[in-house]
Amino acid sequence: MNNAYPPLNALRAFEAAARRLSFTKAAEDLDVTPGAISQQVKILEDFVGQPLFRRLGRAVELTDAARVSMPLLREAFERIDDAVRQMRLPLRRERVSVSAAPSFASKWLVPRIDRFQAANPDVQVWVAADMNLVDFAYADVDLAVRYGPGYYEGVTSEMLMGEEVLPVCSPALLEGGRPLKSPQDLVGHTLLHDVSPDNDPSCPDWSMWLAARGIARADGNQGLRFNQSAMVIDAAASGRGIALAKRAIAAADLQSGRLVAPFAGEGDKVGFAYWLVRPKGRTMTPALKSFLDWIKSEATGDDWVI
């Protein structure tokens, strides 16, 4: 492998001149003189052993070799920018940045975070709630919690906990004129639907859940729909109806009594799970190790975890 590289300034001058098809405009972009651009291009042409521009009076055009190389050169400069961005990230020993979906962050992670802070008062925790998958090459994130099938490429991942869905509602719906004693009592009640974009083929909707239990009189399509799991939970807690909810998302409200699960043993396991995902090759800081140990302990501490 030839380890000799042309000067970076020559490559920058060539890229600007090729992009603008003008030495004068390239000079303006780089805040130098047109003569300096011409000199740097000549250095690069001498290095590669052939011309990169055809001079057409005051205009220029790229040679075939220059035209083919431009996409590669642009990509190389983008990679250099990425590398420099990573170099400029502050060295953090006592901060953990965690990315998670908004519903998981607000309903599972945040209600528990005080316990981590009490045990690790010197560690700052930054929670970024985002539906998009984090790109560790660009984001200043140490750890992501992803809900999905797992085994993600290019990262280190391990399962945090499984998931199941089950009916939940406000305690007030257990009494009244149409008390909920068994799944057959769902007839006539408003159903709340979680239509968050998980794309989990194993997760039943209300129609599937009712059909599996032979309840034909209840309309599994009626009711309210929400595109965030946390919104479904809050609607159920406020008495708007009965939700078919993810148990991890409902856990804090079940524990506090805002929600109840009216039908014992009626949860359905799903194929997706919650996964801890972090970039390969990045140093494991003491703060991150403490957080990983803590969050795994929290997950295994839930007696319903599958």
Tab-separated table of C-alpha atoms in Angstrom:
chain	number	residue	atom	x	y	z
A	1	MET	CA	0.000	0.000	0.000
A	2	ASN	CA	1.339	3.399	-0.999
A	3	ASN	CA	1.288	5.588	2.098
A	4	ALA	CA	2.188	8.799	0.252
A	5	TYR	CA	-0.663	11.293	0.190
A	6	PRO	CA	-0.954	14.628	-1.579
A	7	PRO	CA	-1.070	17.757	0.563
A	8	LEU	CA	-4.490	18.380	2.111
A	9	ASN	CA	-4.487	21.987	0.888
A	10	ALA	CA	-4.039	20.751	-2.696
A	11	LEU	CA	-7.038	18.429	-2.319
A	12	ARG	CA	-9.154	21.205	-0.788
A	13	ALA	CA	-8.248	23.583	-3.618
A	14	PHE	CA	-9.039	20.958	-6.248
A	15	GLU	CA	-12.393	20.058	-4.642
A	16	ALA	CA	-13.475	23.713	-4.486
A	17	ALA	CA	-12.357	24.434	-8.059
A	18	ALA	CA	-14.008	21.265	-9.381
A	19	ARG	CA	-17.226	21.992	-7.516
A	20	ARG	CA	-17.422	25.599	-8.717
A	21	LEU	CA	-15.739	25.028	-12.119
A	22	SER	CA	-13.908	28.265	-11.464
A	23	PHE	CA	-10.583	29.034	-9.842
A	24	THR	CA	-11.843	32.509	-8.944
A	25	LYS	CA	-14.965	31.251	-7.177
A	26	ALA	CA	-12.956	28.533	-5.454
A	27	ALA	CA	-10.586	31.223	-4.192
A	28	GLU	CA	-13.559	33.130	-2.748
A	29	ASP	CA	-14.811	29.997	-0.977
A	30	LEU	CA	-11.425	29.304	0.608
A	31	ASP	CA	-10.502	32.963	1.180
A	32	VAL	CA	-7.300	32.797	-0.871
A	33	THR	CA	-6.205	34.206	-4.224
A	34	PRO	CA	-6.938	32.561	-7.599
A	35	GLY	CA	-3.186	32.201	-8.031
A	36	ALA	CA	-3.011	30.157	-4.832
A	37	ILE	CA	-5.754	27.842	-6.102
A	38	SER	CA	-3.911	27.417	-9.415
A	39	GLN	CA	-0.659	26.629	-7.597
A	40	GLN	CA	-2.300	23.999	-5.344
A	41	VAL	CA	-4.045	22.366	-8.309
A	42	LYS	CA	-0.701	22.198	-10.131
A	43	ILE	CA	0.829	20.475	-7.093
A	44	LEU	CA	-1.958	17.867	-7.168
A	45	GLU	CA	-1.658	17.365	-10.933
A	46	ASP	CA	2.072	16.806	-10.554
A	47	PHE	CA	1.373	14.298	-7.789
A	48	VAL	CA	-1.134	12.236	-9.822
A	49	GLY	CA	0.820	12.604	-13.044
A	50	GLN	CA	-1.893	13.986	-15.291
A	51	PRO	CA	-4.010	17.128	-15.763
A	52	LEU	CA	-7.261	17.417	-13.823
A	53	PHE	CA	-8.688	20.434	-15.649
A	54	ARG	CA	-8.966	21.460	-19.259
A	55	ARG	CA	-8.327	25.187	-19.560
A	56	LEU	CA	-10.807	26.736	-21.990
A	57	GLY	CA	-9.775	30.378	-21.998
A	58	ARG	CA	-11.178	31.792	-18.761
A	59	ALA	CA	-13.340	28.716	-18.151
A	60	VAL	CA	-12.310	25.247	-16.997
A	61	GLU	CA	-13.809	21.777	-17.207
A	62	LEU	CA	-12.931	18.521	-15.500
A	63	THR	CA	-10.987	15.766	-17.148
A	64	ASP	CA	-12.407	12.246	-16.997
A	65	ALA	CA	-10.055	11.310	-14.161
A	66	ALA	CA	-11.114	14.351	-12.146
A	67	ARG	CA	-14.817	13.725	-12.748
A	68	VAL	CA	-14.588	10.107	-11.557
A	69	SER	CA	-12.603	11.044	-8.451
A	70	MET	CA	-14.892	13.852	-7.248
A	71	PRO	CA	-17.565	11.707	-5.493
A	72	LEU	CA	-14.832	9.780	-3.686
A	73	LEU	CA	-13.102	12.967	-2.635
A	74	ARG	CA	-16.336	14.496	-1.332
A	75	GLU	CA	-16.988	11.327	0.674
A	76	ALA	CA	-13.430	11.455	2.042
A	77	PHE	CA	-13.886	15.050	3.212
A	78	GLU	CA	-17.182	14.087	4.875
A	79	ARG	CA	-15.403	11.254	6.696
A	80	ILE	CA	-12.691	13.669	7.829
A	81	ASP	CA	-15.376	16.046	9.109
A	82	ASP	CA	-16.957	13.155	11.053
A	83	ALA	CA	-13.593	12.197	12.539
A	84	VAL	CA	-12.858	15.755	13.635
A	85	ARG	CA	-16.349	16.038	15.137
A	86	GLN	CA	-15.670	12.945	17.217
A	87	MET	CA	-12.286	14.322	18.291
A	88	ARG	CA	-13.941	17.503	19.505
A	89	LEU	CA	-16.457	15.712	21.718
A	90	PRO	CA	-15.640	16.450	25.345
A	91	LEU	CA	-14.155	13.633	27.362
A	92	ARG	CA	-16.932	12.627	29.718
A	93	ARG	CA	-16.269	10.399	32.676
A	94	GLU	CA	-19.244	11.284	34.846
A	95	ARG	CA	-22.088	11.651	32.370
A	96	VAL	CA	-24.283	9.075	30.651
A	97	SER	CA	-26.379	10.037	27.640
A	98	VAL	CA	-29.273	7.658	26.910
A	99	SER	CA	-31.558	7.597	23.880
A	100	ALA	CA	-34.984	5.942	24.082
A	101	ALA	CA	-38.418	6.165	22.512
A	102	PRO	CA	-40.575	8.856	24.181
A	103	SER	CA	-43.076	6.428	25.710
A	104	PHE	CA	-40.393	4.171	27.202
A	105	ALA	CA	-38.441	7.171	28.458
A	106	SER	CA	-41.414	8.853	30.139
A	107	LYS	CA	-43.224	5.787	31.455
A	108	TRP	CA	-40.469	3.319	32.357
A	109	LEU	CA	-37.113	5.065	32.595
A	110	VAL	CA	-37.869	8.465	34.125
A	111	PRO	CA	-40.033	7.146	37.018
A	112	ARG	CA	-37.066	5.015	38.137
A	113	ILE	CA	-34.149	7.338	37.474
A	114	ASP	CA	-34.139	8.760	41.014
A	115	ARG	CA	-32.931	5.401	42.285
A	116	PHE	CA	-29.889	5.545	40.025
A	117	GLN	CA	-29.158	9.147	41.016
A	118	ALA	CA	-29.421	8.289	44.716
A	119	ALA	CA	-26.837	5.519	44.296
A	120	ASN	CA	-24.637	7.540	41.880
A	121	PRO	CA	-24.931	11.216	42.849
A	122	ASP	CA	-21.840	12.228	40.859
A	123	VAL	CA	-23.143	10.885	37.539
A	124	GLN	CA	-25.262	13.096	35.307
A	125	VAL	CA	-27.881	11.314	33.209
A	126	TRP	CA	-29.077	12.904	29.992
A	127	VAL	CA	-32.188	11.302	28.481
A	128	ALA	CA	-32.907	11.973	24.798
A	129	ALA	CA	-36.443	10.903	23.840
A	130	ASP	CA	-36.577	10.239	20.111
A	131	MET	CA	-38.500	7.872	17.836
A	132	ASN	CA	-35.601	7.760	15.365
A	133	LEU	CA	-32.802	5.226	15.766
A	134	VAL	CA	-29.713	6.975	17.058
A	135	ASP	CA	-26.669	7.102	14.782
A	136	PHE	CA	-23.723	6.688	17.130
A	137	ALA	CA	-21.349	8.074	14.478
A	138	TYR	CA	-22.964	11.502	14.795
A	139	ALA	CA	-24.861	11.664	18.085
A	140	ASP	CA	-23.216	12.237	21.444
A	141	VAL	CA	-25.031	9.234	22.926
A	142	ASP	CA	-23.562	6.445	25.052
A	143	LEU	CA	-26.487	4.041	25.115
A	144	ALA	CA	-29.799	3.505	23.343
A	145	VAL	CA	-32.802	1.444	24.404
A	146	ARG	CA	-34.451	0.060	21.283
A	147	TYR	CA	-37.734	-1.799	21.048
A	148	GLY	CA	-37.562	-4.346	18.272
A	149	PRO	CA	-36.427	-7.796	17.148
A	150	GLY	CA	-32.829	-7.271	18.291
A	151	TYR	CA	-29.494	-8.346	16.836
A	152	TYR	CA	-28.692	-4.978	15.301
A	153	GLU	CA	-25.765	-4.726	12.904
A	154	GLY	CA	-22.702	-2.636	13.638
A	155	VAL	CA	-23.406	-2.201	17.356
A	156	THR	CA	-23.187	-4.127	20.612
A	157	SER	CA	-26.643	-5.191	21.813
A	158	GLU	CA	-28.119	-7.265	24.619
A	159	MET	CA	-31.729	-7.858	25.587
A	160	LEU	CA	-32.946	-5.807	28.528
A	161	MET	CA	-36.392	-7.388	28.903
A	162	GLY	CA	-39.251	-8.879	26.967
A	163	GLU	CA	-42.728	-7.470	26.578
A	164	GLU	CA	-46.369	-8.489	26.720
A	165	VAL	CA	-49.634	-6.679	26.084
A	166	LEU	CA	-52.621	-6.809	28.392
A	167	PRO	CA	-55.858	-4.901	29.022
A	168	VAL	CA	-55.571	-2.039	31.520
A	169	CYS	CA	-58.034	0.585	32.687
A	170	SER	CA	-58.867	3.053	35.425
A	171	PRO	CA	-59.942	1.457	38.733
A	172	ALA	CA	-63.224	3.337	38.363
A	173	LEU	CA	-64.245	1.045	35.485
A	174	LEU	CA	-64.191	-1.989	37.761
A	175	GLU	CA	-67.391	-0.764	39.364
A	176	GLY	CA	-70.457	1.030	38.062
A	177	GLY	CA	-73.170	-0.110	35.726
A	178	ARG	CA	-70.914	-2.259	33.520
A	179	PRO	CA	-68.200	-3.648	35.808
A	180	LEU	CA	-65.274	-5.494	34.249
A	181	LYS	CA	-65.142	-8.972	35.731
A	182	SER	CA	-64.127	-11.019	32.670
A	183	PRO	CA	-63.129	-10.353	29.042
A	184	GLN	CA	-66.764	-10.872	27.975
A	185	ASP	CA	-67.615	-7.684	29.898
A	186	LEU	CA	-65.671	-5.606	27.333
A	187	VAL	CA	-68.821	-5.505	25.180
A	188	GLY	CA	-70.079	-1.922	25.176
A	189	HIS	CA	-66.878	-0.408	26.590
A	190	THR	CA	-64.668	1.985	24.624
A	191	LEU	CA	-61.469	0.332	23.429
A	192	LEU	CA	-58.194	2.281	23.289
A	193	HIS	CA	-55.751	1.315	20.540
A	194	ASP	CA	-51.952	1.659	20.526
A	195	VAL	CA	-50.987	2.287	16.893
A	196	SER	CA	-47.400	3.345	17.542
A	197	PRO	CA	-45.118	2.461	14.591
A	198	ASP	CA	-43.425	-0.622	16.061
A	199	ASN	CA	-44.108	-2.941	13.092
A	200	ASP	CA	-44.259	-5.961	15.404
A	201	PRO	CA	-46.186	-8.704	13.573
A	202	SER	CA	-46.513	-10.723	16.784
A	203	CYS	CA	-48.296	-7.958	18.719
A	204	PRO	CA	-52.085	-8.465	18.752
A	205	ASP	CA	-54.524	-5.614	18.268
A	206	TRP	CA	-57.914	-5.593	19.971
A	207	SER	CA	-59.612	-7.570	17.178
A	208	MET	CA	-56.995	-10.324	17.415
A	209	TRP	CA	-57.070	-10.354	21.224
A	210	LEU	CA	-60.856	-10.670	21.335
A	211	ALA	CA	-60.958	-13.323	18.600
A	212	ALA	CA	-58.382	-15.441	20.436
A	213	ARG	CA	-60.762	-15.531	23.399
A	214	GLY	CA	-63.883	-16.237	21.375
A	215	ILE	CA	-65.526	-12.908	22.147
A	216	ALA	CA	-67.527	-12.237	18.986
A	217	ARG	CA	-69.994	-9.672	20.352
A	218	ALA	CA	-67.349	-6.991	21.022
A	219	ASP	CA	-66.278	-4.758	18.122
A	220	GLY	CA	-62.487	-4.794	18.146
A	221	ASN	CA	-62.252	-1.875	15.706
A	222	GLN	CA	-64.220	0.711	17.648
A	223	GLY	CA	-62.671	3.239	19.997
A	224	LEU	CA	-59.830	5.754	20.094
A	225	ARG	CA	-56.399	5.388	18.478
A	226	PHE	CA	-53.092	6.886	19.619
A	227	ASN	CA	-49.691	6.855	17.903
A	228	GLN	CA	-47.733	6.929	21.180
A	229	SER	CA	-47.932	4.178	23.795
A	230	ALA	CA	-47.769	6.712	26.631
A	231	MET	CA	-50.868	8.482	25.296
A	232	VAL	CA	-52.799	5.196	25.387
A	233	ILE	CA	-51.787	4.730	29.029
A	234	ASP	CA	-52.828	8.255	30.011
A	235	ALA	CA	-56.162	7.916	28.209
A	236	ALA	CA	-56.877	4.672	30.079
A	237	ALA	CA	-55.866	6.174	33.433
A	238	SER	CA	-58.250	9.078	32.878
A	239	GLY	CA	-61.149	6.689	32.343
A	240	ARG	CA	-61.528	7.095	28.583
A	241	GLY	CA	-61.725	3.337	28.040
A	242	ILE	CA	-59.763	0.085	28.219
A	243	ALA	CA	-56.316	-0.046	26.625
A	244	LEU	CA	-54.465	-3.026	25.216
A	245	ALA	CA	-51.138	-1.797	26.534
A	246	LYS	CA	-47.492	-2.777	26.686
A	247	ARG	CA	-46.864	-3.871	30.232
A	248	ALA	CA	-43.485	-2.143	30.553
A	249	ILE	CA	-45.053	1.156	29.538
A	250	ALA	CA	-47.951	0.634	31.958
A	251	ALA	CA	-45.784	-0.635	34.854
A	252	ALA	CA	-45.425	2.613	36.809
A	253	ASP	CA	-49.129	3.410	36.543
A	254	LEU	CA	-50.070	-0.126	37.568
A	255	GLN	CA	-47.780	0.126	40.574
A	256	SER	CA	-49.159	3.524	41.605
A	257	GLY	CA	-52.773	2.398	41.238
A	258	ARG	CA	-53.661	4.795	38.422
A	259	LEU	CA	-54.253	1.704	36.320
A	260	VAL	CA	-55.427	-1.819	37.061
A	261	ALA	CA	-55.270	-5.012	34.995
A	262	PRO	CA	-58.857	-6.269	35.324
A	263	PHE	CA	-58.344	-9.773	33.899
A	264	ALA	CA	-55.713	-11.882	35.661
A	265	GLY	CA	-53.551	-14.011	33.384
A	266	GLU	CA	-54.768	-12.416	30.155
A	267	GLY	CA	-51.450	-10.954	28.928
A	268	ASP	CA	-50.058	-11.974	25.536
A	269	LYS	CA	-46.303	-12.222	25.022
A	270	VAL	CA	-44.951	-10.497	21.918
A	271	GLY	CA	-41.904	-11.135	19.760
A	272	PHE	CA	-40.273	-7.741	20.185
A	273	ALA	CA	-38.226	-6.841	23.243
A	274	TYR	CA	-36.269	-3.935	24.717
A	275	TRP	CA	-32.578	-3.983	23.795
A	276	LEU	CA	-29.577	-2.140	25.196
A	277	VAL	CA	-27.547	-0.894	22.242
A	278	ARG	CA	-24.175	0.850	22.282
A	279	PRO	CA	-21.435	1.550	19.757
A	280	LYS	CA	-18.698	-0.981	19.195
A	281	GLY	CA	-15.174	0.009	20.094
A	282	ARG	CA	-16.058	2.904	22.398
A	283	THR	CA	-14.483	2.875	25.858
A	284	MET	CA	-16.800	1.752	28.646
A	285	THR	CA	-16.623	4.523	31.247
A	286	PRO	CA	-17.247	3.787	34.934
A	287	ALA	CA	-20.409	5.919	34.735
A	288	LEU	CA	-21.775	3.927	31.808
A	289	LYS	CA	-20.957	0.612	33.490
A	290	SER	CA	-22.814	1.742	36.616
A	291	PHE	CA	-25.813	2.750	34.544
A	292	LEU	CA	-25.873	-0.540	32.621
A	293	ASP	CA	-25.684	-2.529	35.858
A	294	TRP	CA	-28.500	-0.438	37.318
A	295	ILE	CA	-30.899	-0.589	34.368
A	296	LYS	CA	-30.475	-4.360	34.034
A	297	SER	CA	-31.143	-4.719	37.743
A	298	GLU	CA	-34.309	-2.624	37.391
A	299	ALA	CA	-35.526	-4.794	34.530
A	300	THR	CA	-34.914	-8.089	36.309
A	301	GLY	CA	-36.537	-6.640	39.437
A	302	ASP	CA	-39.907	-6.460	37.689
A	303	ASP	CA	-41.653	-9.699	38.584
A	304	TRP	CA	-43.507	-9.789	35.250
A	305	VAL	CA	-40.417	-9.604	33.047
A	306	ILE	CA	-40.320	-12.397	30.425
